[in-house]
Coordinates of C-alpha atoms and ligand atoms in Angstrom, one line a residue:
M292 CA -17.4 19.0 13.1
W293 CA -14.0 18.0 11.6
N294 CA -15.2 14.5 10.6
Q295 CA -18.2 15.5 8.6
T296 CA -16.7 15.7 5.1
R297 CA -17.9 14.2 1.9
V298 CA -15.5 11.3 2.5
F299 CA -17.4 10.6 5.7
S300 CA -20.7 10.5 3.9
V301 CA -19.6 8.7 0.7
L302 CA -17.9 6.0 2.7
G303 CA -20.4 5.8 5.5
V304 CA -17.8 5.9 8.2
A305 CA -17.7 7.8 11.5
Y306 CA -14.2 9.2 10.9
P307 CA -12.6 10.1 7.5
I308 CA -9.5 8.1 8.4
V309 CA -8.6 5.4 6.0
Q310 CA -6.2 2.6 7.0
G311 CA -4.0 2.3 3.9
P312 CA -4.0 -1.1 2.3
L313 CA -0.8 -2.9 3.2
G314 CA -0.3 -5.4 0.4
G315 CA 1.6 -8.4 1.8
F316 CA 1.3 -7.1 5.4
S317 CA -2.5 -6.7 5.8
S318 CA -4.5 -8.7 8.3
Q319 CA -8.2 -9.3 8.6
R320 CA -7.9 -8.3 12.3
L321 CA -6.4 -5.0 11.4
T322 CA -8.9 -4.2 8.7
A323 CA -11.9 -5.1 10.8
G324 CA -10.4 -3.4 13.9
V325 CA -10.2 -0.1 12.0
S326 CA -13.7 -0.4 10.5
N327 CA -15.2 -1.4 13.9
F328 CA -13.7 1.7 15.4
G329 CA -15.4 3.9 12.8
G330 CA -12.5 4.4 10.3
L331 CA -12.2 2.6 6.9
G332 CA -10.1 -0.6 7.2
G333 CA -8.4 -1.7 4.1
F334 CA -6.9 -4.9 2.9
G335 CA -4.1 -5.1 0.2
A336 CA -4.8 -8.2 -1.8
H337 CA -2.6 -7.6 -4.9
G338 CA -0.3 -10.7 -4.5
M339 CA -3.2 -13.1 -3.8
E340 CA -4.9 -15.8 -5.8
P341 CA -8.6 -15.0 -6.5
E342 CA -9.8 -17.9 -4.2
A343 CA -7.7 -16.6 -1.3
I344 CA -9.2 -13.1 -1.8
R345 CA -12.7 -14.6 -1.5
D346 CA -11.8 -16.2 1.8
V347 CA -10.3 -13.0 3.1
I348 CA -13.4 -11.0 2.3
A349 CA -15.6 -13.6 4.1
E350 CA -13.3 -13.5 7.1
I351 CA -13.4 -9.7 7.3
R352 CA -17.2 -9.8 7.0
S353 CA -17.3 -12.3 10.0
L354 CA -15.3 -9.7 12.0
T355 CA -17.2 -6.5 11.1
S356 CA -20.4 -5.3 9.7
K357 CA -19.0 -1.9 8.9
P358 CA -17.6 -0.7 5.5
F359 CA -14.1 -1.8 4.5
A360 CA -12.0 -1.6 1.4
M361 CA -10.4 -4.3 -0.7
N362 CA -7.3 -3.0 -2.7
L363 CA -5.8 -4.3 -5.9
W364 CA -3.0 -3.2 -8.2
I365 CA -4.2 -2.5 -11.7
S366 CA -0.9 -3.2 -13.3
M367 CA 0.5 -6.6 -12.1
E368 CA 3.7 -6.9 -14.0
D369 CA 6.4 -4.9 -15.8
E370 CA 7.9 -5.3 -19.2
G371 CA 10.2 -8.2 -19.5
A372 CA 8.5 -10.3 -16.8
R373 CA 7.3 -12.9 -19.3
T374 CA 10.6 -13.2 -21.2
S375 CA 13.0 -13.1 -18.3
G376 CA 14.4 -16.6 -17.7
E377 CA 16.8 -18.7 -15.6
V378 CA 20.0 -16.8 -16.8
E379 CA 18.6 -13.5 -15.6
F380 CA 17.3 -15.1 -12.4
Q381 CA 20.8 -16.5 -11.5
R382 CA 22.5 -13.2 -12.3
A383 CA 20.1 -11.3 -10.0
A384 CA 20.3 -14.0 -7.3
S385 CA 24.0 -13.6 -7.1
A386 CA 23.5 -10.2 -5.3
I387 CA 21.8 -11.9 -2.4
A388 CA 23.2 -15.4 -2.4
P389 CA 26.1 -14.7 0.0
H390 CA 23.6 -13.3 2.6
I391 CA 21.3 -16.3 2.2
E392 CA 24.3 -18.7 2.6
R393 CA 25.5 -16.8 5.7
L394 CA 22.0 -17.0 7.2
G395 CA 21.8 -20.8 6.5
G396 CA 18.9 -20.5 4.0
P397 CA 18.4 -22.6 0.9
A398 CA 19.9 -21.3 -2.3
P399 CA 17.2 -19.6 -4.6
V400 CA 15.8 -22.0 -7.2
F401 CA 14.4 -20.7 -10.5
T402 CA 10.7 -21.4 -11.1
P403 CA 8.9 -20.2 -14.2
Y404 CA 6.7 -17.1 -13.7
R405 CA 3.0 -17.8 -13.1
P406 CA 1.0 -14.5 -13.5
I407 CA -2.0 -13.7 -11.5
R408 CA -4.5 -11.7 -13.5
F409 CA -6.0 -8.5 -12.2
E410 CA -9.3 -9.2 -14.0
D411 CA -9.7 -12.5 -12.1
Q412 CA -9.0 -10.8 -8.8
A413 CA -11.4 -7.9 -9.6
R414 CA -14.1 -10.5 -10.5
V415 CA -14.0 -11.8 -6.9
V416 CA -14.1 -8.3 -5.4
L417 CA -17.1 -7.3 -7.6
D418 CA -19.0 -10.6 -7.0
A419 CA -18.5 -10.2 -3.3
K420 CA -20.0 -6.6 -3.6
V421 CA -17.4 -5.2 -1.2
P422 CA -18.4 -1.8 0.2
V423 CA -15.2 -0.1 -1.2
F424 CA -12.8 -1.1 -4.0
S425 CA -9.6 0.8 -3.8
F426 CA -6.7 0.6 -6.3
I427 CA -3.3 1.8 -7.3
Y428 CA -1.1 1.7 -10.4
G429 CA -3.7 2.8 -12.9
I430 CA -7.4 2.8 -13.8
P431 CA -9.4 -0.4 -14.1
P432 CA -10.9 -1.2 -17.5
R433 CA -14.3 0.4 -18.3
E434 CA -16.4 -2.8 -17.8
I435 CA -15.0 -3.2 -14.3
L436 CA -15.7 0.5 -13.4
D437 CA -19.2 0.2 -14.8
E438 CA -20.0 -2.9 -12.9
A439 CA -18.7 -1.5 -9.7
R440 CA -20.9 1.6 -10.2
R441 CA -23.9 -0.6 -10.9
Q442 CA -23.3 -2.5 -7.7
K443 CA -22.9 0.8 -5.7
I444 CA -19.3 -0.2 -4.8
V445 CA -17.4 3.0 -3.8
M446 CA -14.3 3.4 -5.9
M447 CA -11.1 5.0 -4.6
G448 CA -8.2 5.5 -7.0
T449 CA -4.6 6.5 -6.1
A450 CA -2.8 9.4 -7.7
T451 CA 0.8 10.4 -7.4
T452 CA 0.5 13.4 -9.6
V453 CA -2.3 16.0 -10.4
D454 CA -2.6 14.5 -13.9
E455 CA -3.3 11.1 -12.5
A456 CA -6.0 12.6 -10.2
I457 CA -7.7 14.2 -13.2
A458 CA -7.6 11.0 -15.1
L459 CA -9.2 9.1 -12.2
E460 CA -11.9 11.7 -11.9
H461 CA -12.6 11.5 -15.7
A462 CA -12.9 7.7 -15.4
G463 CA -15.7 8.2 -12.8
V464 CA -13.9 7.2 -9.6
D465 CA -15.6 8.5 -6.4
I466 CA -12.7 9.5 -4.3
V467 CA -9.0 10.2 -5.2
I468 CA -6.2 9.4 -2.8
A469 CA -3.4 11.9 -3.4
S470 CA -0.3 10.1 -2.3
G471 CA 2.8 12.2 -1.7
F472 CA 6.3 10.7 -2.0
E473 CA 6.7 10.6 1.8
A474 CA 4.5 7.5 1.8
G475 CA 5.7 4.0 2.7
G476 CA 5.6 1.2 0.2
H477 CA 5.3 1.4 -3.5
R478 CA 5.0 4.6 -5.6
G479 CA 2.0 3.6 -7.7
S480 CA 2.5 6.1 -10.6
F481 CA 0.8 5.2 -13.9
L482 CA 1.1 8.1 -16.3
R483 CA 4.8 8.7 -15.9
S484 CA 7.6 6.7 -14.3
S485 CA 7.6 6.7 -10.5
E486 CA 11.0 8.5 -10.5
D487 CA 9.3 11.3 -12.5
S488 CA 6.3 11.5 -10.1
L489 CA 7.9 12.3 -6.8
T490 CA 5.7 15.1 -5.5
G491 CA 5.4 15.6 -1.8
T492 CA 2.1 15.6 0.1
M493 CA 2.2 19.3 0.9
S494 CA 2.4 20.2 -2.8
L495 CA 0.2 17.4 -4.2
V496 CA -2.8 17.7 -2.0
P497 CA -3.8 21.4 -2.5
Q498 CA -3.1 21.2 -6.3
T499 CA -5.2 18.1 -6.5
V500 CA -8.0 19.7 -4.5
D501 CA -7.9 22.6 -7.0
A502 CA -7.9 20.3 -10.1
V503 CA -10.7 17.8 -9.3
S504 CA -14.2 18.2 -7.9
I505 CA -14.4 14.7 -6.2
P506 CA -13.2 14.4 -2.6
V507 CA -9.5 14.1 -2.0
V508 CA -8.0 11.9 0.6
A509 CA -4.4 12.8 1.5
A510 CA -1.7 10.1 2.0
G511 CA 2.0 10.1 2.7
G512 CA 3.7 11.1 5.9
I513 CA 0.6 11.6 8.0
A514 CA 1.3 9.9 11.3
D515 CA -0.6 11.8 14.0
A516 CA -3.3 14.4 14.6
R517 CA -1.0 17.2 13.5
G518 CA -0.7 15.5 10.1
I519 CA -4.5 15.1 9.9
A520 CA -5.0 18.8 10.7
A521 CA -2.4 19.8 8.1
A522 CA -4.1 17.6 5.5
F523 CA -7.5 19.1 6.2
A524 CA -6.0 22.6 6.0
L525 CA -4.7 21.8 2.5
G526 CA -8.2 20.9 1.5
A527 CA -8.3 17.1 1.9
E528 CA -11.5 15.6 3.2
G529 CA -9.9 12.5 4.6
V530 CA -6.6 10.9 5.3
Q531 CA -5.0 7.6 4.4
M532 CA -2.3 6.4 6.8
G533 CA -0.2 3.3 6.2
T534 CA 3.0 3.1 8.2
V535 CA 1.3 3.9 11.6
F536 CA -1.1 1.0 11.0
L537 CA 1.8 -1.3 9.9
A538 CA 3.3 -0.6 13.4
C539 CA 0.1 -1.7 15.2
E540 CA 0.0 -5.0 17.0
E541 CA -2.7 -6.3 14.7
S542 CA -0.8 -5.7 11.5
G543 CA 0.6 -8.5 9.4
A544 CA 4.2 -7.2 9.6
H545 CA 6.9 -9.5 11.1
P546 CA 8.0 -8.5 14.6
V547 CA 11.5 -7.6 13.2
H548 CA 9.8 -5.1 10.8
R549 CA 7.5 -3.6 13.5
E550 CA 10.5 -3.3 15.9
A551 CA 12.5 -1.4 13.2
I552 CA 9.6 1.1 12.9
C553 CA 9.1 1.3 16.7
S554 CA 12.7 1.4 17.7
G555 CA 12.9 5.2 17.6
R556 CA 15.7 4.8 15.0
A557 CA 13.5 4.9 11.8
T558 CA 14.7 8.3 10.9
R559 CA 16.2 7.5 7.5
T560 CA 14.1 6.1 4.7
G561 CA 14.9 5.7 1.1
L562 CA 13.5 4.7 -2.3
T563 CA 14.6 1.5 -4.1
R564 CA 13.6 -0.8 -7.0
G565 CA 15.8 -3.4 -5.5
F566 CA 13.3 -5.2 -3.3
T567 CA 10.5 -5.9 -5.9
G568 CA 11.5 -4.3 -9.2
R569 CA 9.2 -1.3 -8.6
L570 CA 10.1 1.9 -6.8
A571 CA 9.1 1.8 -3.1
R572 CA 10.0 3.4 0.2
G573 CA 11.4 1.7 3.3
I574 CA 13.9 2.2 6.1
R575 CA 17.5 2.6 4.9
N576 CA 19.5 -0.4 5.8
E577 CA 22.4 -2.5 4.5
L578 CA 20.3 -4.3 2.0
M579 CA 18.7 -1.2 0.5
D580 CA 22.1 0.5 0.1
Q581 CA 23.5 -2.6 -1.6
M582 CA 20.5 -3.0 -4.0
N583 CA 20.8 0.7 -4.9
R584 CA 24.4 0.4 -5.9
P585 CA 24.9 1.0 -9.7
G586 CA 25.3 -2.2 -11.6
T587 CA 23.1 -4.4 -9.3
E588 CA 21.0 -6.6 -11.5
I589 CA 17.2 -6.2 -10.7
L590 CA 14.5 -8.4 -12.3
P591 CA 11.2 -6.9 -13.6
Y592 CA 8.3 -6.7 -11.2
P593 CA 7.1 -9.1 -9.8
L594 CA 10.0 -11.5 -10.4
Q595 CA 12.4 -9.5 -8.2
R596 CA 9.8 -9.6 -5.4
S597 CA 9.7 -13.5 -5.6
L598 CA 13.5 -13.7 -5.7
M599 CA 13.8 -11.5 -2.6
R600 CA 11.5 -13.8 -0.6
N601 CA 14.5 -16.3 -0.6
L602 CA 16.3 -13.8 1.6
A603 CA 13.4 -12.5 3.6
I604 CA 12.5 -15.9 5.1
P605 CA 16.0 -16.7 6.6
A606 CA 16.5 -13.0 7.6
Q607 CA 13.2 -13.0 9.5
K608 CA 14.2 -16.2 11.2
A609 CA 17.5 -14.8 12.2
G610 CA 15.9 -11.5 13.3
N611 CA 18.3 -9.6 11.0
A612 CA 16.8 -6.2 10.2
E613 CA 19.7 -5.2 8.0
L614 CA 18.7 -7.8 5.4
L615 CA 15.0 -7.3 5.2
A616 CA 12.8 -4.9 3.2
L617 CA 11.5 -2.7 6.0
W618 CA 8.7 -0.8 4.2
A619 CA 7.9 2.5 6.0
G620 CA 7.2 6.1 5.2
Q621 CA 9.2 9.2 6.1
S622 CA 7.1 9.7 9.3
A623 CA 7.8 6.2 10.6
N624 CA 9.5 7.6 13.7
L625 CA 6.2 9.2 14.8
A626 CA 4.4 5.8 14.9
R627 CA 2.8 5.0 18.3
C628 CA 3.2 1.2 18.0
A629 CA 0.1 0.5 20.1
D630 CA -3.0 -1.5 19.3
V631 CA -5.4 -0.2 16.6
H632 CA -8.0 1.1 19.1
E633 CA -5.4 3.1 21.1
L634 CA -4.0 4.6 17.9
L635 CA -7.4 5.6 16.5
Q636 CA -8.6 7.0 19.8
A637 CA -5.5 9.3 19.9
L638 CA -6.0 10.3 16.3
V639 CA -9.7 11.2 16.6
D640 CA -9.3 13.0 20.0
G641 CA -6.3 14.9 18.6
A642 CA -8.0 15.8 15.4
A643 CA -11.1 17.0 17.2
A644 CA -9.1 19.1 19.5
R645 CA -7.2 20.7 16.6
L646 CA -10.0 21.0 14.0
N647 CA -13.1 21.7 16.0
R648 CA -11.8 24.9 17.5
Ligands
LIG57 C1 4.1 -2.1 3.7 C2 3.2 -1.3 2.8 C3 2.4 -1.9 1.9 C4 1.5 -1.1 1.1 N1 0.7 -1.7 0.2 C5 -0.2 -1.0 -0.6 C6 -1.0 -1.7 -1.5 O1 -1.0 -2.9 -1.7 N2 -1.9 -0.9 -2.2 C7 -2.0 0.5 -2.0 O2 -2.8 1.1 -2.6 N3 -1.2 1.1 -1.1 C8 -0.3 0.4 -0.4 N4 0.5 1.0 0.5 C9 0.4 2.5 0.8 C10 -0.5 2.7 2.0 O3 -1.8 2.2 1.8 C11 -0.6 4.2 2.3 O4 -1.2 5.0 1.2 C12 0.7 4.8 2.6 O5 1.4 4.0 3.5 C13 0.6 6.2 3.2 O6 1.8 6.8 3.6 P1 2.5 6.6 5.1 O7 3.1 5.3 5.0 O8 3.4 7.7 5.2 O9 1.4 6.6 6.1 C14 1.4 0.3 1.3 C15 2.2 0.9 2.3 C16 3.1 0.1 3.1 C17 3.9 0.8 4.1

């Protein structure tokens, strides 16, 4: 049976299909919906205060008794975030100020950076004894790994290169997510720069499978049963899909964002640091092209992310898809844009038809 891999047994799910955490765009309904179907729902909590994460976990638990994953970013800020001040803020804001003015939004106002600590977020996740703790942008400190292991929390770490996968295995992580550069959202590289870690799924998955003995989940560009079959043929024992879940009715994406994925025109994606300060993939639009122009001032992560919210709010209100960060992977155009049940039913039926032959 196609679904009976080590990922299926380690996670305790019916189908080795992981809903990729969608930091900033997750919803408790989506996470629980995937888990209730028999996949692994995930919730991206990286931008949240610890108390808010506690509430989210409680709400997911009220919606499902099945396993689910909470996801955090290990590295929460880039160099310069603590020293960058109002002068840098105003210089970076000048790139988007004319758009905001045209949309009738308030001018960006500088507020000093208030960091959220990964350790505080992880404390909540560990105390809540979530079934699965997934992470990106690094490896948690030893004490956190040890405690998760003691509490029998399954740990899934994300690798964008074979070396990162090996490092995750050495740290004692249970499952590695090999994420190719087709993936939507941020490129969570941690041993080299993201620009230096742009391996595609087709190359990354089989090399990772050869290099580690823990189960490998393939991510990046997988959008239908053909992609699942391909990932399994490369040696993956599960798949993580993000963009197709972002396009589901239950996701936390704004309707303008979902419409951009579902329009049939999401054929061109690109990478940019311009939306948050870290390299990430979204649909090419006017804003991405502008932010990628040489000479555009970009603040260190997460300051750029906070700055860009000043534009996102009026752009959403105006329904302007050219001035929004439209996160999506290279296979966005294959998204079904249905509800989560319909999507998962099509995926498992299609995977069984292709893989159980
Ligand atoms: C909007 C968006 C937000 C994401 N946020 C996170 C995140 O917070 N943590 C994480 O590990 N992966 C995150 N991802 C990556 C997905 O979980 C998943 O690995 C990826 O989308 C798979 O590639 P695909 O988009 O081609 O399906 C995000 C992806 C998107 C599109």
